[in-house]
Short mmCIF file of C-alpha atoms in Angstrom, two decimals:
data_model
loop_
_atom_site.label_atom_id
_atom_site.label_comp_id
_atom_site.label_asym_id
_atom_site.label_seq_id
_atom_site.Cartn_x
_atom_site.Cartn_y
_atom_site.Cartn_z
CA CYS F 29 0.00 0.00 0.00
CA LYS F 30 3.08 2.26 -0.27
CA GLY F 31 3.04 3.45 3.32
CA ARG F 32 -0.65 4.37 3.56
CA TRP F 33 -3.94 2.54 3.83
CA GLU F 34 -7.66 2.69 4.23
CA LEU F 35 -9.69 -0.30 5.32
CA GLY F 36 -13.22 -0.96 4.10
CA TYR F 37 -15.44 -2.75 1.62
CA HIS F 38 -15.10 -0.93 -1.69
CA LEU F 39 -16.95 -3.22 -4.13
CA GLY F 40 -20.37 -2.40 -5.53
CA TYR F 41 -21.89 0.43 -3.51
CA GLY F 42 -19.41 -0.11 -0.69
CA GLY F 43 -20.54 0.55 2.83
CA TYR F 44 -20.56 -1.81 5.79
CA LYS F 45 -21.72 -4.96 4.05
CA PHE F 46 -20.07 -7.56 6.29
CA ILE F 47 -18.47 -5.58 9.12
CA SER F 48 -21.11 -3.23 10.52
CA THR F 49 -19.04 -1.36 13.10
CA HIS F 50 -17.40 1.88 11.98
CA LYS F 51 -14.37 1.68 14.27
CA TYR F 52 -11.41 -0.66 14.62
CA ASN F 53 -8.05 -0.92 16.39
CA ILE F 54 -4.92 -1.92 14.48
CA TYR F 55 -1.66 -3.38 15.82
CA PHE F 56 1.64 -3.18 13.89
CA TYR F 57 4.53 -5.67 13.71
CA ASP F 58 7.87 -5.71 11.88
CA ALA F 59 9.32 -8.42 9.62
CA ASP F 60 10.30 -10.48 12.69
CA LYS F 61 6.74 -10.13 14.04
CA LYS F 62 7.90 -7.88 16.85
CA TYR F 63 5.34 -5.44 18.14
CA ILE F 64 5.81 -1.83 16.92
CA GLY F 65 2.72 -0.01 18.15
CA LYS F 66 -1.01 0.46 17.72
CA MET F 67 -3.70 2.91 16.60
CA GLU F 68 -7.09 2.92 18.29
CA ASP F 69 -10.52 4.14 17.23
CA CYS F 70 -9.66 4.17 13.53
CA LEU F 71 -12.60 4.67 11.17
CA GLN F 72 -13.23 2.46 8.19
CA PHE F 73 -12.53 4.21 4.83
CA ILE F 74 -10.32 6.91 6.37
CA LYS F 75 -6.72 6.97 5.16
CA TYR F 76 -3.85 6.50 7.65
CA ASP F 77 -0.03 6.16 7.53
CA PHE F 78 1.74 2.92 8.45
CA PRO F 79 4.50 3.22 11.07
CA GLU F 80 7.98 2.70 9.65
CA ASN F 81 9.07 -0.94 9.23
CA THR F 82 5.51 -2.33 9.40
CA LYS F 83 5.28 -5.76 7.82
CA TYR F 84 2.30 -7.37 9.56
CA VAL F 85 -0.85 -6.07 11.21
CA ASN F 86 -3.64 -7.36 13.41
CA VAL F 87 -7.05 -5.69 13.16
CA VAL F 88 -9.67 -5.79 15.93
CA PHE F 89 -13.19 -4.59 15.14
CA GLU F 90 -15.45 -3.30 17.90
CA GLN F 91 -18.20 -5.78 17.10
CA ASN F 92 -19.61 -8.47 19.37
CA TYR F 93 -20.38 -11.01 16.65
CA LEU F 94 -18.56 -12.62 13.75
CA PRO F 95 -19.54 -11.75 10.16
CA TYR F 96 -22.17 -14.11 8.90
CA SER F 97 -20.47 -14.31 5.47
CA GLY F 98 -17.95 -12.61 3.20
CA ASP F 99 -17.31 -11.86 -0.46
CA THR F 100 -17.29 -15.24 -2.22
CA ASP F 101 -15.24 -13.85 -5.12
CA PHE F 102 -12.39 -13.04 -2.75
CA GLY F 103 -12.19 -16.05 -0.43
CA GLY F 104 -14.78 -14.72 2.01
CA ALA F 105 -13.04 -11.38 2.54
CA CYS F 106 -15.07 -8.90 4.60
CA VAL F 107 -12.94 -5.77 4.15
CA PHE F 108 -9.93 -4.81 2.04
CA PHE F 109 -6.74 -2.88 2.62
CA THR F 110 -6.48 -0.32 -0.20
CA ASN F 111 -4.70 2.91 -0.95
CA PHE F 112 -6.82 4.65 -3.56
CA TYR F 113 -5.43 7.86 -4.98
CA GLY F 114 -8.48 10.06 -4.60
CA PRO F 115 -8.07 13.83 -4.92
CA GLU F 116 -6.73 15.33 -1.70
CA ASN F 117 -6.04 18.81 -0.36
CA ILE F 118 -8.31 20.61 -2.83
CA THR F 119 -9.37 24.20 -2.12
CA ILE F 120 -12.18 25.96 -4.00
CA SER F 121 -12.70 29.50 -2.73
CA ASN F 122 -14.20 32.83 -3.80
CA CYS F 123 -15.83 31.34 -6.92
CA THR F 124 -19.31 31.86 -8.37
CA PHE F 125 -21.30 28.89 -9.69
CA ASP F 126 -24.00 30.41 -11.88
CA ARG F 127 -26.79 29.02 -14.10
CA ASN F 128 -25.74 25.37 -14.08
CA ARG F 129 -28.23 22.99 -15.65
CA SER F 130 -28.05 19.74 -13.64
CA LEU F 131 -25.86 20.62 -10.67
CA SER F 132 -23.08 22.98 -9.72
CA MET F 133 -20.67 20.65 -7.94
CA ALA F 134 -20.45 16.86 -7.58
CA ILE F 135 -17.78 15.51 -5.23
CA CYS F 136 -17.26 11.84 -6.09
CA GLY F 137 -14.48 10.87 -3.69
CA GLY F 138 -11.32 12.20 -2.13
CA SER F 139 -10.58 13.90 1.16
CA LYS F 140 -9.33 17.06 2.83
CA TRP F 141 -11.24 19.49 0.63
CA ASN F 142 -11.90 23.09 1.62
CA ILE F 143 -14.84 24.80 -0.11
CA LYS F 144 -15.25 28.31 1.23
CA ASN F 145 -16.55 31.78 0.40
CA ASN F 146 -18.28 30.67 -2.80
CA LYS F 147 -21.65 31.66 -4.29
CA PHE F 148 -24.08 29.18 -5.85
CA LEU F 149 -26.63 31.11 -7.92
CA HIS F 150 -29.46 31.16 -10.44
CA SER F 151 -29.92 27.50 -11.27
CA GLU F 152 -33.64 27.45 -10.58
CA LYS F 153 -34.56 28.66 -14.07
CA ILE F 154 -32.72 25.92 -15.93
CA ALA F 155 -32.09 23.09 -13.43
CA THR F 156 -34.55 20.66 -14.95
CA THR F 157 -32.46 17.46 -14.96
CA ALA F 158 -31.36 15.19 -12.11
CA PRO F 159 -29.89 15.51 -9.62
CA ASN F 160 -30.94 19.18 -9.61
CA TYR F 161 -28.84 20.29 -6.63
CA HIS F 162 -26.18 22.92 -6.25
CA VAL F 163 -23.93 20.37 -4.45
CA ASP F 164 -24.22 16.58 -4.64
CA LEU F 165 -22.14 14.39 -2.28
CA GLU F 166 -22.91 10.93 -3.56
CA ASP F 167 -20.84 8.65 -5.78
CA GLY F 168 -17.70 8.56 -3.64
CA TRP F 169 -19.75 7.01 -0.83
CA GLU F 170 -17.57 6.48 2.27
CA TYR F 171 -14.41 7.20 0.26
CA CYS F 172 -15.61 10.80 0.16
CA ASN F 173 -14.57 12.18 3.54
CA THR F 174 -13.15 15.11 5.48
CA ILE F 175 -14.78 17.84 3.37
CA ASN F 176 -15.14 21.35 4.81
CA PHE F 177 -17.82 23.82 3.60
CA GLU F 178 -17.35 27.27 5.13
CA ASN F 179 -19.06 30.63 4.55
CA ASN F 180 -20.69 29.70 1.25
CA TYR F 181 -23.94 31.26 -0.02
CA PHE F 182 -26.65 29.19 -1.73
CA ASP F 183 -29.59 31.02 -3.30
CA GLY F 184 -33.17 29.78 -3.61
CA ASN F 185 -32.60 27.03 -6.13
CA ARG F 186 -35.14 24.26 -5.56
CA ASN F 187 -32.42 22.10 -3.95
CA ASN F 188 -29.17 23.39 -2.42
CA LEU F 189 -27.34 20.39 -0.98
CA VAL F 190 -27.73 16.61 -0.85
CA SER F 191 -25.43 14.18 0.95
CA CYS F 192 -26.12 10.52 0.16
CA ALA F 193 -23.10 9.14 2.04
CA GLY F 194 -19.67 10.12 3.29
CA ILE F 195 -17.73 10.67 6.49
CA ASN F 196 -16.63 13.69 8.49
CA PHE F 197 -18.18 16.56 6.55
CA LYS F 198 -18.16 19.96 8.24
CA PHE F 199 -20.56 22.80 7.42
CA THR F 200 -19.99 26.10 9.24
CA GLY F 201 -21.14 29.66 8.53
CA ASN F 202 -23.03 28.85 5.32
CA THR F 203 -26.32 30.39 4.14
CA PHE F 204 -28.81 28.07 2.46
CA GLY F 205 -31.88 29.36 0.62
CA SER F 206 -33.59 26.06 -0.11
CA THR F 207 -33.55 22.29 0.46
CA VAL F 208 -30.73 20.67 2.44
CA TYR F 209 -30.95 16.89 2.68
CA PHE F 210 -28.63 14.51 4.55
CA TRP F 211 -29.49 10.88 3.88
CA PRO F 212 -28.89 8.73 6.98
CA ARG F 213 -25.92 6.93 5.42
CA THR F 214 -23.97 10.17 5.99
CA GLN F 215 -21.66 9.64 8.95
CA SER F 216 -19.92 11.78 11.60
CA TYR F 217 -20.76 15.19 10.14
CA THR F 218 -20.93 18.61 11.78
CA PHE F 219 -23.55 21.25 10.90
CA GLU F 220 -22.95 24.38 13.00
CA ASN F 221 -23.54 28.14 12.84
CA ASN F 222 -25.36 28.00 9.52
CA THR F 223 -28.37 30.08 8.46
CA LEU F 224 -31.20 28.33 6.64
CA THR F 225 -33.60 30.80 5.07
CA ASN F 226 -36.46 30.33 2.63
CA GLU F 227 -36.00 31.94 -0.77
CA THR F 228 -38.53 29.68 -2.46
CA THR F 229 -42.28 29.89 -2.97
CA GLY F 230 -42.92 26.87 -0.73
CA THR F 231 -41.55 25.45 2.51
CA PRO F 232 -38.19 23.80 1.80
CA ILE F 233 -37.07 20.69 3.66
CA CYS F 234 -34.04 20.28 5.86
CA ASN F 235 -33.51 16.60 6.71
CA PHE F 236 -30.80 15.55 9.16
CA GLY F 237 -30.21 11.85 8.57
CA PHE F 238 -27.43 10.24 10.58
CA SER F 239 -25.76 6.89 11.21
CA ASP F 240 -23.75 7.46 14.41
CA ASN F 241 -23.58 9.63 17.51
CA LEU F 242 -20.56 11.60 16.23
CA THR F 243 -22.90 13.77 14.16
CA LYS F 244 -23.35 17.26 15.65
CA ILE F 245 -26.08 19.76 14.67
CA SER F 246 -26.04 22.94 16.74
CA ASN F 247 -26.11 26.75 16.83
CA ASN F 248 -27.98 27.13 13.55
CA THR F 249 -30.70 29.64 12.66
CA ILE F 250 -33.56 27.98 10.79
CA ILE F 251 -36.22 30.21 9.20
CA ASN F 252 -39.53 29.16 7.58
CA ARG F 253 -38.59 25.55 6.93
CA SER F 254 -39.72 22.01 7.68
CA ILE F 255 -37.14 20.11 9.73
CA GLY F 256 -36.80 16.34 10.01
CA MET F 257 -34.45 13.82 11.61
CA GLU F 258 -33.83 10.26 10.47
CA LYS F 259 -31.83 7.36 11.90
CA ARG F 260 -30.23 4.90 9.51
CA TYR F 261 -31.18 1.94 11.69
CA SER F 262 -33.31 1.59 14.81
CA SER F 263 -30.09 0.64 16.64
CA THR F 264 -28.28 3.81 15.53
CA PRO F 265 -27.11 5.78 18.62
CA ASN F 266 -29.13 8.85 19.51
CA ILE F 267 -28.20 12.49 18.90
CA ASN F 268 -29.84 15.81 19.80
CA LEU F 269 -30.44 18.99 17.84
CA ASP F 270 -28.90 21.39 20.33
CA ASN F 271 -28.99 25.17 20.82
CA ASN F 272 -30.64 26.07 17.52
CA THR F 273 -33.03 28.95 16.78
CA PHE F 274 -36.23 28.05 14.91
CA ILE F 275 -38.19 30.95 13.39
CA ASP F 276 -41.50 30.07 11.74
CA ALA F 277 -40.11 26.55 11.35
CA ASN F 278 -41.85 23.18 11.57
CA VAL F 279 -40.26 20.18 13.30
CA ASN F 280 -41.93 17.24 11.59
CA GLY F 281 -40.61 14.55 13.89
CA VAL F 282 -37.74 13.42 16.08
CA PRO F 283 -36.69 9.73 16.23
CA SER F 284 -37.28 7.82 19.43
CA GLY F 285 -34.50 8.53 21.93
CA CYS F 286 -33.48 11.78 20.24
CA ALA F 287 -34.52 15.30 21.25
CA VAL F 288 -34.38 18.97 20.39
CA THR F 289 -32.55 20.62 23.29
CA ASN F 290 -31.73 24.13 24.55
CA SER F 291 -33.38 25.75 21.53
CA LEU F 292 -35.61 28.78 20.87
CA PHE F 293 -38.84 28.64 18.87
CA LYS F 294 -40.49 31.89 17.77
CA THR F 295 -42.39 33.53 14.95
CA GLN F 296 -41.55 36.59 12.90
CA SER F 297 -44.70 38.53 13.81
CA GLU F 298 -46.00 39.60 17.20
CA SER F 299 -49.38 38.11 16.40
CA GLY F 300 -47.97 34.60 16.58
CA SER F 301 -48.38 31.63 14.29
CA ASN F 302 -52.04 30.92 15.15
CA GLY F 303 -51.24 27.24 15.37
CA LYS F 304 -49.97 26.98 11.80
CA LEU F 305 -46.57 25.66 12.82
CA ARG F 306 -46.19 21.93 13.50
CA ILE F 307 -44.03 20.85 16.42
CA CYS F 308 -43.61 17.09 16.81
CA GLY F 309 -41.16 15.11 18.94
CA THR F 310 -39.30 15.42 22.24
CA PHE F 311 -38.10 18.85 23.40
CA LYS F 312 -35.95 19.53 26.46
CA ASN F 313 -34.97 22.87 27.98
CA CYS F 314 -36.43 24.79 25.04
CA THR F 315 -38.24 28.14 24.91
CA PHE F 316 -41.43 28.52 22.87
CA ASP F 317 -42.63 32.04 22.13
CA HIS F 318 -45.65 32.64 19.82
CA THR F 319 -45.44 29.09 18.52
CA GLY F 320 -48.34 26.68 18.03
CA GLY F 321 -49.36 23.25 16.85
CA PHE F 322 -47.94 20.51 19.12
CA THR F 323 -48.40 17.00 17.72
CA ASP F 324 -47.48 13.85 19.68
CA SER F 325 -44.94 15.91 21.61
CA VAL F 326 -43.14 15.59 24.93
CA LEU F 327 -41.88 18.86 26.43
CA GLU F 328 -39.60 18.70 29.47
CA ASN F 329 -38.29 21.67 31.46
CA CYS F 330 -39.43 24.06 28.74
CA LYS F 331 -40.55 27.70 28.95
CA ILE F 332 -43.74 28.35 27.02
CA ASN F 333 -44.65 32.04 26.69
CA ASN F 334 -47.58 33.77 24.98
CA VAL F 335 -48.51 30.68 23.05
CA GLY F 336 -51.80 30.10 21.32
CA THR F 337 -51.73 26.52 20.14
CA THR F 338 -53.59 23.40 19.15
CA THR F 339 -52.62 19.91 20.32
CA TYR F 340 -52.97 16.97 17.95
CA GLY F 341 -52.16 13.28 17.74
CA LYS F 342 -52.42 10.60 20.41
CA SER F 343 -50.88 12.57 23.26
CA CYS F 344 -48.99 15.70 24.27
CA ILE F 345 -47.09 15.75 27.56
CA PHE F 346 -45.83 18.88 29.31
CA ARG F 347 -43.44 17.91 32.11
CA LYS F 348 -41.91 20.39 34.60
CA CYS F 349 -42.60 23.28 32.22
CA ASP F 350 -42.95 26.98 33.05
CA ILE F 351 -46.12 28.02 31.17
CA ASP F 352 -47.18 31.67 31.02
CA ASN F 353 -50.10 33.16 29.05
CA PHE F 354 -51.02 29.93 27.37
CA SER F 355 -54.23 29.09 25.52
CA ALA F 356 -54.85 25.85 23.69
CA TYR F 357 -57.43 23.81 21.82
CA THR F 358 -57.13 20.06 21.68
CA GLY F 359 -58.15 17.45 19.18
CA GLN F 360 -61.08 15.31 20.31
CA LYS F 361 -58.97 12.17 20.91
CA THR F 362 -55.72 13.81 22.02
CA LYS F 363 -54.57 13.00 25.55
CA VAL F 364 -52.95 16.08 27.10
CA VAL F 365 -50.96 15.74 30.34
CA PHE F 366 -49.40 18.45 32.53
CA GLU F 367 -46.94 17.11 35.10
CA GLU F 368 -45.37 19.36 37.77
CA CYS F 369 -45.82 22.49 35.63
CA ASP F 370 -46.07 26.13 36.75
CA LEU F 371 -49.19 27.52 35.07
CA ASN F 372 -49.98 31.24 34.78
CA SER F 373 -52.80 32.79 32.68
CA PHE F 374 -53.74 29.39 31.46
CA GLY F 375 -56.68 28.54 29.19
CA PHE F 376 -57.64 25.19 27.67
CA ALA F 377 -60.57 23.97 25.58
#
């Protein structure tokens, strides 16, 4: 492998076909099988450097069961040592991507890219062919990793960004005007300090799919959008959406075990949303101001101020909440529970 390696299953659509765990430890030995050293918590598909004089290795996967099978074309192999020469250390900065028909940028593999201070503009008039995104992170799958997007501007094209797979993406300080969609195969990404506006005629989607608990989504401002979360598997570890600001934004659902935490919900106008916003899921330590429309929600230790709302679904639970100037209407079959709440100027029908 000429001094470097990545370890993973690269055939077909790649992924974790036989070894499901993302992490492994590797132990190095010289030509006389003498121990040299080790690396712990390595990630599949990420490239590393062999220590000098390495001749043999032993790999230990953090998985409590043996693979049920392997690749029959390669003697039952489950993963492969490779050293693909994908593009590395690429910087694209201060560029304008304007009036592109199908998409503006497709990253199909490689690592250590920096994409910063760019503008993605005016594709909505001519973007009529698939994939119809400004940026598409797809065909490199897990071999597309360690990509940094910083301070880029995306206008109101129908779709701004899609990530179908990949590892260790970082999005900071970007402005998105339309749809942002992370499929849950995307792994270990960070989405922080971004602004998601709505420059479309509808309500664009922002979907945060994830496949591990190394994904971090925090400190974003989300305006007039529909937000969703999606686990890859039911066994995928939980994450929270933490310390975000939601303005006229719907939260369409939060997977079991996950929560929206330490966040602010409000509307643009003083008159409130009149129950038009849809809030669904588990919310902890959040503040709701002029926000309405709770559906199958659990709110814990939240502050709810000046809210006119409607409750829907099977049940809505308010637990240890500080509720001030609250009026609500409930669906006929909705069970509404208040547990250990402080209630002031409270009305319910």
